PDB file of C-alpha atoms in Angstrom:
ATOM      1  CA  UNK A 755       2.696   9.860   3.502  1.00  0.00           C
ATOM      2  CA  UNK A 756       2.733  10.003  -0.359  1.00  0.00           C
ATOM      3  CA  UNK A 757       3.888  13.438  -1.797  1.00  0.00           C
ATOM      4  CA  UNK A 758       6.251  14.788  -4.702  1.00  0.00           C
ATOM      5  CA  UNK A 759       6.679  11.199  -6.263  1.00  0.00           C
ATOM      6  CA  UNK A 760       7.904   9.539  -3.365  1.00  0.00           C
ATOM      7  CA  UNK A 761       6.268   7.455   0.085  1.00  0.00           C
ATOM      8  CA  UNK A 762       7.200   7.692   3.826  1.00  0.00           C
ATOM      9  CA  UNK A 763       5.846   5.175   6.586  1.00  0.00           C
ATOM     10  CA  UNK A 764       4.837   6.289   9.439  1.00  0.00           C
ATOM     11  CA  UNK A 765       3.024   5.866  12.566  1.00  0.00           C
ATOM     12  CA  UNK A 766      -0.174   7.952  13.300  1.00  0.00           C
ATOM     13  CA  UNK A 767      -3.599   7.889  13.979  1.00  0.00           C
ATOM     14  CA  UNK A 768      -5.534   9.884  11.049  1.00  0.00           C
ATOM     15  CA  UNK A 769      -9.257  10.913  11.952  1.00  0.00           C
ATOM     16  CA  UNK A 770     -10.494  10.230   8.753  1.00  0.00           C
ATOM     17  CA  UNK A 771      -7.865   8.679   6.388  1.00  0.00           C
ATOM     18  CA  UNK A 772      -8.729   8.038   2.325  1.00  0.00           C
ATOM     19  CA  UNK A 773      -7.351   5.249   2.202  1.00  0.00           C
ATOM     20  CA  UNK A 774      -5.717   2.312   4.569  1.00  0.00           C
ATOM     21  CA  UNK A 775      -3.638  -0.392   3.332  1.00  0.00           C
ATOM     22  CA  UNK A 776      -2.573  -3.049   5.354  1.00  0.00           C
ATOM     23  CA  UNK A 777      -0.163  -6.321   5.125  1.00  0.00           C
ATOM     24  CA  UNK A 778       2.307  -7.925   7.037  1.00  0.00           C
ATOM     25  CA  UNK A 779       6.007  -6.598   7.618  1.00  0.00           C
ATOM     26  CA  UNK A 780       7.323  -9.399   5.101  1.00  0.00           C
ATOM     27  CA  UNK A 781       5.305  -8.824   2.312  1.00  0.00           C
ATOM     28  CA  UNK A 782       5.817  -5.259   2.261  1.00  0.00           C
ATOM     29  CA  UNK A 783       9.188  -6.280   2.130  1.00  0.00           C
ATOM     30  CA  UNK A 784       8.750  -8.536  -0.398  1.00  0.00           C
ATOM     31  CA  UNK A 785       6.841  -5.417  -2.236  1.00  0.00           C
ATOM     32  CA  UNK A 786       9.598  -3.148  -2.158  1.00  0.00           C
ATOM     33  CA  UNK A 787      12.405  -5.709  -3.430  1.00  0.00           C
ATOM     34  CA  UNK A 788      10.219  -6.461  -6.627  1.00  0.00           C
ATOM     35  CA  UNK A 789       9.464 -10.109  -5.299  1.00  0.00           C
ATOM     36  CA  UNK A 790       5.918  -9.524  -4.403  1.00  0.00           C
ATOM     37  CA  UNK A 791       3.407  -7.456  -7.511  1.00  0.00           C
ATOM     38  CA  UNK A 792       0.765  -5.073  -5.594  1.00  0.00           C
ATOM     39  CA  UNK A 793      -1.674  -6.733  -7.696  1.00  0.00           C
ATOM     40  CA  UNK A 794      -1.136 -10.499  -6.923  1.00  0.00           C
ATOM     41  CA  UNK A 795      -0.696  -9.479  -3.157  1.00  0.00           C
ATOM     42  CA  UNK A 796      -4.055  -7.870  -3.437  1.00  0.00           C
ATOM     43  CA  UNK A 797      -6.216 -11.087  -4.871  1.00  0.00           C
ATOM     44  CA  UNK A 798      -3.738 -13.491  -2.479  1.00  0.00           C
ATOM     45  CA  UNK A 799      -5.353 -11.170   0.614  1.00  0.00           C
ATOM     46  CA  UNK A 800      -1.993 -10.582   1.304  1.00  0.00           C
ATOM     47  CA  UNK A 801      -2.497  -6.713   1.087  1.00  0.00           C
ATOM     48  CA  UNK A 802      -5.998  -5.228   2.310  1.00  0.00           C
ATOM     49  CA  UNK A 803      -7.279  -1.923   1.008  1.00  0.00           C
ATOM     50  CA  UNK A 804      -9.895   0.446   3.035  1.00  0.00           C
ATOM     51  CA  UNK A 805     -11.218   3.270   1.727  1.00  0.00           C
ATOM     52  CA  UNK A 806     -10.899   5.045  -1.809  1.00  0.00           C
ATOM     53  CA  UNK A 807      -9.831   2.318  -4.095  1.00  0.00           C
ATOM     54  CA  UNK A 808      -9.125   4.393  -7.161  1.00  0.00           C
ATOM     55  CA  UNK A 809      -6.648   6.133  -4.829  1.00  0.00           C
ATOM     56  CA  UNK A 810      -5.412   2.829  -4.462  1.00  0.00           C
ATOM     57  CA  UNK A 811      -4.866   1.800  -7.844  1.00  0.00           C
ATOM     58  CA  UNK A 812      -3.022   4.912  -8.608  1.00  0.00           C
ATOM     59  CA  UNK A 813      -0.691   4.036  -5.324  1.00  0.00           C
ATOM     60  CA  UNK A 814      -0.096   1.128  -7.473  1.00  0.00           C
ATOM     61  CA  UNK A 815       3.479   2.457  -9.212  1.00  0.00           C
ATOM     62  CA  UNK A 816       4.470   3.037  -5.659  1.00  0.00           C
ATOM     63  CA  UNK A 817       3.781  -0.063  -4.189  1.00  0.00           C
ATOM     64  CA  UNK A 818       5.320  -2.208  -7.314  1.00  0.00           C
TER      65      UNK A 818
END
């Protein structure tokens, strides 16, 4: 969940999400601590986006 400047993970089934992103446990990790970019992840096919991919790109900040 994205809202007010800030993310939360969580578990859930969405009927029809905007956008999925998926990558492994250590990457997101890796993300989070500034040792992985969003970007590089992205063209490594280390992180996989489905869906809305402008919505993506603006989930960049967030993601690092």
């Amino acid at each position: 969940k994205v809202a007010e400047g800030s993310a939360s993970l969580e578990e859930a089934v969405h009927d029809n999400p905007n956008i999925t992103i998926s990558m492994t446990a250590d990457d997101f990790d890796a993300m989070m601590s500034g040792k992985l970019n969003a970007t590089s992840a992205f063209m490594a096919g280390k992180l996989k986006v489905k869906g809305d991919m402008s919505l993506a790109m603006k989930l960049q900040g967030l993601l690092g």
